[in-house]
Tab-separated table of C-alpha atoms in Angstrom:
chain	number	residue	atom	x	y	z
A	1	UNK	CA	0.000	0.000	0.000
A	2	UNK	CA	2.750	2.436	0.921
A	3	UNK	CA	4.507	1.730	-2.367
A	4	UNK	CA	1.317	2.439	-4.288
A	5	UNK	CA	0.750	5.671	-2.369
A	6	UNK	CA	4.108	6.948	-3.580
A	7	UNK	CA	2.588	7.014	-7.073
A	8	UNK	CA	-1.145	7.367	-6.362
A	9	UNK	CA	-3.206	9.551	-4.047
A	10	UNK	CA	-6.106	7.075	-3.805
A	11	UNK	CA	-5.840	3.291	-3.411
A	12	UNK	CA	-8.876	0.984	-3.702
A	13	UNK	CA	-9.418	-2.760	-3.212
A	14	UNK	CA	-11.935	-4.588	-5.447
A	15	UNK	CA	-14.398	-7.118	-4.077
A	16	UNK	CA	-13.213	-9.600	-6.693
A	17	UNK	CA	-9.887	-9.971	-8.458
A	18	UNK	CA	-10.934	-12.663	-10.951
A	19	UNK	CA	-13.978	-14.589	-12.026
A	20	UNK	CA	-15.224	-17.245	-9.624
A	21	UNK	CA	-16.826	-19.367	-12.325
A	22	UNK	CA	-20.447	-18.572	-11.467
A	23	UNK	CA	-22.677	-15.522	-11.539
A	24	UNK	CA	-23.643	-15.015	-7.900
A	25	UNK	CA	-20.536	-13.179	-6.664
A	26	UNK	CA	-20.170	-11.177	-9.860
A	27	UNK	CA	-23.810	-10.091	-9.616
A	28	UNK	CA	-23.147	-9.185	-5.973
A	29	UNK	CA	-20.316	-6.887	-7.085
A	30	UNK	CA	-22.624	-5.264	-9.620
A	31	UNK	CA	-25.215	-4.737	-6.865
A	32	UNK	CA	-22.931	-3.597	-4.048
A	33	UNK	CA	-20.096	-1.965	-5.958
A	34	UNK	CA	-16.853	-2.991	-7.611
A	35	UNK	CA	-14.766	-1.706	-4.699
A	36	UNK	CA	-15.051	-2.471	-1.007
A	37	UNK	CA	-14.942	0.594	1.233
A	38	UNK	CA	-13.960	-1.418	4.285
A	39	UNK	CA	-10.451	-0.368	3.323
A	40	UNK	CA	-9.268	2.807	1.612
A	41	UNK	CA	-5.880	4.465	1.460
A	42	UNK	CA	-5.237	8.155	0.757
A	43	UNK	CA	-2.247	10.417	0.361
A	44	UNK	CA	-2.919	14.111	0.818
A	45	UNK	CA	-3.101	15.857	-2.517
A	46	UNK	CA	-5.344	17.776	-4.891
A	47	UNK	CA	-7.087	14.669	-6.269
A	48	UNK	CA	-7.709	12.976	-2.921
A	49	UNK	CA	-9.073	16.226	-1.493
A	50	UNK	CA	-11.285	16.706	-4.552
A	51	UNK	CA	-12.586	13.149	-4.175
A	52	UNK	CA	-13.403	13.651	-0.491
A	53	UNK	CA	-15.414	16.775	-1.255
A	54	UNK	CA	-17.208	15.044	-4.145
A	55	UNK	CA	-17.972	12.052	-1.921
A	56	UNK	CA	-19.209	14.276	0.915
A	57	UNK	CA	-21.773	15.891	-1.384
A	58	UNK	CA	-23.043	12.509	-2.593
A	59	UNK	CA	-23.375	11.117	0.919
A	60	UNK	CA	-25.292	14.172	2.063
A	61	UNK	CA	-28.221	13.376	-0.249
A	62	UNK	CA	-27.810	9.892	-1.706
A	63	UNK	CA	-26.300	7.270	0.604
A	64	UNK	CA	-29.219	4.836	0.736
A	65	UNK	CA	-29.557	1.112	0.129
A	66	UNK	CA	-31.793	1.453	-2.942
A	67	UNK	CA	-30.446	-1.046	-5.447
A	68	UNK	CA	-33.414	-0.580	-7.798
A	69	UNK	CA	-32.118	2.893	-8.690
A	70	UNK	CA	-28.437	1.941	-8.591
A	71	UNK	CA	-27.527	2.947	-5.022
A	72	UNK	CA	-25.921	0.897	-2.285
A	73	UNK	CA	-25.167	3.038	0.767
A	74	UNK	CA	-21.871	4.912	0.372
A	75	UNK	CA	-20.072	2.168	-1.493
A	76	UNK	CA	-21.368	2.101	-5.033
A	77	UNK	CA	-20.396	5.723	-5.692
A	78	UNK	CA	-16.800	4.520	-5.860
A	79	UNK	CA	-17.502	2.688	-9.130
A	80	UNK	CA	-17.088	6.137	-10.694
A	81	UNK	CA	-13.865	7.112	-8.910
A	82	UNK	CA	-11.345	5.655	-11.422
A	83	UNK	CA	-13.210	7.534	-14.185
A	84	UNK	CA	-13.698	10.873	-12.440
A	85	UNK	CA	-10.320	11.195	-10.720
A	86	UNK	CA	-6.687	10.708	-11.613
A	87	UNK	CA	-3.934	9.187	-9.456
A	88	UNK	CA	-6.196	6.270	-8.500
A	89	UNK	CA	-4.528	2.919	-7.859
A	90	UNK	CA	-6.312	-0.437	-7.696
A	91	UNK	CA	-4.645	-2.835	-5.262
A	92	UNK	CA	-4.728	-6.378	-6.666
A	93	UNK	CA	-2.572	-8.082	-4.021
A	94	UNK	CA	-4.758	-11.033	-2.856
A	95	UNK	CA	-3.469	-10.769	0.705
A	96	UNK	CA	-5.362	-7.521	1.282
A	97	UNK	CA	-9.044	-7.379	2.234
A	98	UNK	CA	-9.683	-11.120	2.315
A	99	UNK	CA	-13.411	-11.398	3.030
A	100	UNK	CA	-16.464	-13.690	2.665
A	101	UNK	CA	-17.217	-12.420	-0.842
A	102	UNK	CA	-13.802	-13.427	-2.221
A	103	UNK	CA	-12.979	-16.578	-0.257
A	104	UNK	CA	-13.710	-18.634	-3.359
A	105	UNK	CA	-10.625	-17.169	-5.028
A	106	UNK	CA	-8.367	-16.589	-2.006
A	107	UNK	CA	-6.815	-19.939	-1.188
A	108	UNK	CA	-4.751	-20.112	2.026
A	109	UNK	CA	-1.468	-21.974	2.280
A	110	UNK	CA	1.828	-21.685	4.161
A	111	UNK	CA	1.709	-22.046	7.933
A	112	UNK	CA	-0.304	-20.734	10.861
A	113	UNK	CA	2.566	-18.403	11.758
A	114	UNK	CA	3.088	-17.227	8.168
A	115	UNK	CA	-0.161	-17.621	6.247
A	116	UNK	CA	-0.143	-17.088	2.503
A	117	UNK	CA	-3.005	-16.167	0.199
A	118	UNK	CA	-2.518	-17.245	-3.404
A	119	UNK	CA	1.161	-17.746	-2.463
A	120	UNK	CA	1.534	-14.142	-1.277
A	121	UNK	CA	1.670	-12.953	2.370
A	122	UNK	CA	-1.663	-12.371	4.114
A	123	UNK	CA	-1.952	-8.690	5.028
A	124	UNK	CA	-5.376	-8.482	6.640
A	125	UNK	CA	-8.794	-10.163	6.779
A	126	UNK	CA	-12.069	-8.262	6.631
A	127	UNK	CA	-14.186	-10.244	9.124
A	128	UNK	CA	-17.491	-9.046	7.677
A	129	UNK	CA	-20.518	-10.846	9.094
A	130	UNK	CA	-18.446	-12.377	11.870
A	131	UNK	CA	-18.878	-14.936	13.257
A	132	UNK	CA	-21.855	-16.750	11.700
A	133	UNK	CA	-21.815	-15.473	8.102
A	134	UNK	CA	-18.035	-15.479	7.877
A	135	UNK	CA	-17.711	-19.052	9.145
A	136	UNK	CA	-20.531	-20.220	6.861
A	137	UNK	CA	-18.743	-18.738	3.857
A	138	UNK	CA	-15.464	-20.389	4.849
A	139	UNK	CA	-17.177	-23.785	5.072
A	140	UNK	CA	-19.011	-23.269	1.788
A	141	UNK	CA	-16.468	-21.603	-0.466
A	142	UNK	CA	-12.918	-21.791	0.816
A	143	UNK	CA	-10.927	-24.513	-0.943
A	144	UNK	CA	-7.489	-23.973	0.603
A	145	UNK	CA	-5.974	-24.891	3.960
A	146	UNK	CA	-8.946	-24.693	6.327
A	147	UNK	CA	-6.702	-25.331	9.340
A	148	UNK	CA	-4.979	-21.991	8.797
A	149	UNK	CA	-8.298	-20.174	8.382
A	150	UNK	CA	-9.752	-21.853	11.495
A	151	UNK	CA	-6.686	-20.762	13.478
A	152	UNK	CA	-7.080	-17.159	12.305
A	153	UNK	CA	-10.781	-17.212	13.226
A	154	UNK	CA	-10.026	-18.585	16.693
A	155	UNK	CA	-7.352	-15.953	17.245
A	156	UNK	CA	-9.767	-13.201	16.186
A	157	UNK	CA	-12.424	-14.526	18.574
A	158	UNK	CA	-9.971	-14.472	21.473
A	159	UNK	CA	-8.801	-10.946	20.694
A	160	UNK	CA	-12.311	-9.508	20.296
A	161	UNK	CA	-13.599	-11.288	23.420
A	162	UNK	CA	-11.433	-8.939	25.484
A	163	UNK	CA	-13.872	-6.174	24.616
A	164	UNK	CA	-17.358	-6.014	26.048
A	165	UNK	CA	-19.338	-6.510	22.838
A	166	UNK	CA	-22.735	-6.402	24.552
A	167	UNK	CA	-21.875	-3.011	26.086
A	168	UNK	CA	-20.976	-1.425	22.750
A	169	UNK	CA	-23.898	-3.089	20.981
A	170	UNK	CA	-26.300	-1.444	23.418
A	171	UNK	CA	-25.053	2.080	22.667
A	172	UNK	CA	-27.560	3.972	20.533
A	173	UNK	CA	-26.478	5.138	17.101
A	174	UNK	CA	-26.014	8.889	17.309
A	175	UNK	CA	-27.431	9.430	13.812
A	176	UNK	CA	-30.534	7.387	14.545
A	177	UNK	CA	-32.443	10.169	16.269
A	178	UNK	CA	-33.212	13.860	15.933
A	179	UNK	CA	-31.721	16.243	18.496
A	180	UNK	CA	-34.966	15.897	20.435
A	181	UNK	CA	-34.358	12.159	20.854
A	182	UNK	CA	-37.139	11.185	18.434
A	183	UNK	CA	-36.166	8.164	16.262
A	184	UNK	CA	-35.749	9.079	12.589
A	185	UNK	CA	-38.072	7.189	10.242
A	186	UNK	CA	-36.617	5.795	7.024
A	187	UNK	CA	-39.319	7.698	5.116
A	188	UNK	CA	-38.018	10.948	6.626
A	189	UNK	CA	-34.484	10.131	5.513
A	190	UNK	CA	-35.638	9.551	1.941
A	191	UNK	CA	-37.746	12.698	1.851
A	192	UNK	CA	-34.842	14.734	3.205
A	193	UNK	CA	-32.595	13.445	0.425
A	194	UNK	CA	-34.891	15.062	-2.150
A	195	UNK	CA	-33.926	18.520	-0.876
A	196	UNK	CA	-36.128	21.656	-0.754
A	197	UNK	CA	-35.549	22.173	2.976
A	198	UNK	CA	-34.247	25.484	4.257
A	199	UNK	CA	-32.453	23.893	7.218
A	200	UNK	CA	-28.987	22.509	6.492
A	201	UNK	CA	-29.131	20.401	9.655
A	202	UNK	CA	-31.855	17.721	9.418
A	203	UNK	CA	-31.294	16.695	13.039
A	204	UNK	CA	-32.889	19.942	14.199
A	205	UNK	CA	-36.162	18.883	12.575
A	206	UNK	CA	-38.655	16.094	13.303
A	207	UNK	CA	-40.530	13.401	11.396
A	208	UNK	CA	-43.632	15.573	11.531
A	209	UNK	CA	-41.874	18.593	10.020
A	210	UNK	CA	-40.194	16.641	7.210
A	211	UNK	CA	-43.138	14.435	6.280
A	212	UNK	CA	-45.623	17.276	6.805
A	213	UNK	CA	-43.663	19.487	4.429
A	214	UNK	CA	-43.855	16.841	1.698
A	215	UNK	CA	-47.535	16.127	2.313
A	216	UNK	CA	-48.292	19.846	1.931
A	217	UNK	CA	-46.112	20.048	-1.156
A	218	UNK	CA	-47.877	17.038	-2.662
A	219	UNK	CA	-51.270	18.509	-1.799
A	220	UNK	CA	-50.375	21.837	-3.440
A	221	UNK	CA	-48.991	20.006	-6.470
A	222	UNK	CA	-52.197	17.987	-6.856
A	223	UNK	CA	-54.250	21.189	-6.569
A	224	UNK	CA	-52.145	22.915	-9.218
A	225	UNK	CA	-52.493	19.911	-11.529
A	226	UNK	CA	-56.265	19.884	-11.019
A	227	UNK	CA	-56.445	23.629	-11.705
A	228	UNK	CA	-54.323	23.236	-14.804
A	229	UNK	CA	-56.470	20.376	-16.120
A	230	UNK	CA	-59.625	22.373	-15.392
A	231	UNK	CA	-58.148	25.364	-17.245
A	232	UNK	CA	-57.340	23.135	-20.236
A	233	UNK	CA	-60.864	21.713	-20.181
A	234	UNK	CA	-62.400	25.202	-20.079
A	235	UNK	CA	-60.209	26.441	-22.913
A	236	UNK	CA	-61.075	23.393	-24.980
A	237	UNK	CA	-64.774	23.957	-24.288
A	238	UNK	CA	-64.491	27.586	-25.347
A	239	UNK	CA	-62.932	26.576	-28.616
A	240	UNK	CA	-65.703	24.080	-29.201
A	241	UNK	CA	-68.318	26.744	-28.523
A	242	UNK	CA	-66.572	29.144	-30.913
A	243	UNK	CA	-66.435	26.458	-33.568
A	244	UNK	CA	-70.141	25.701	-33.118
A	245	UNK	CA	-70.951	29.377	-33.383
A	246	UNK	CA	-68.974	29.665	-36.585
A	247	UNK	CA	-70.770	26.647	-38.011
A	248	UNK	CA	-74.221	27.897	-37.013
A	249	UNK	CA	-73.543	31.285	-38.501
């Protein structure tokens, strides 16, 4: 990574490095994004700073899991990064960002003390979905030395058990409520993303204010459409009357 950052300002790791021989994982990359944002590397520079500002603007309005319109949280925006920015490096070393979605093509070998991935040193594992999903994926897809993987999983369990998981899991998400403490509804989040609010801080508002604003806007829009259609109908009627008068005369 450090070697790549000497040349590039932005370094990304793809979900997949090569085809796995079936569609499911490739379709998953199309759905969730080519690059995994569990790991990013930046070097300060004009392009990395420009990317951060660009990304900030996109996250402010469009960081939802809405695959039907091409969005997947923050991650899928990075499909565009190699096209929109220069000095972008794509890290293809298989020892980086080993995860459930690429276990099919990341075969472990070597020893427990010096594990290798595709004959190159293991750098880090992304324990996404740990423990259940991760272990299920290992059992289902990994075709290399399972003893090494099992040892790494056991070591990770021991290390993470030192922290009180239940304590941290019980802490409320700070972005899950308005400043008043009211839980934010998903509908409010989606309405906010459409803009038209004078407040730059949505957390100062409430579900009632956000949803009420859109209900009023929709009501006014329907009224304007009805008025417009009525106007068109009247104008059409007037023309018909004029035509009839011309004919009768």
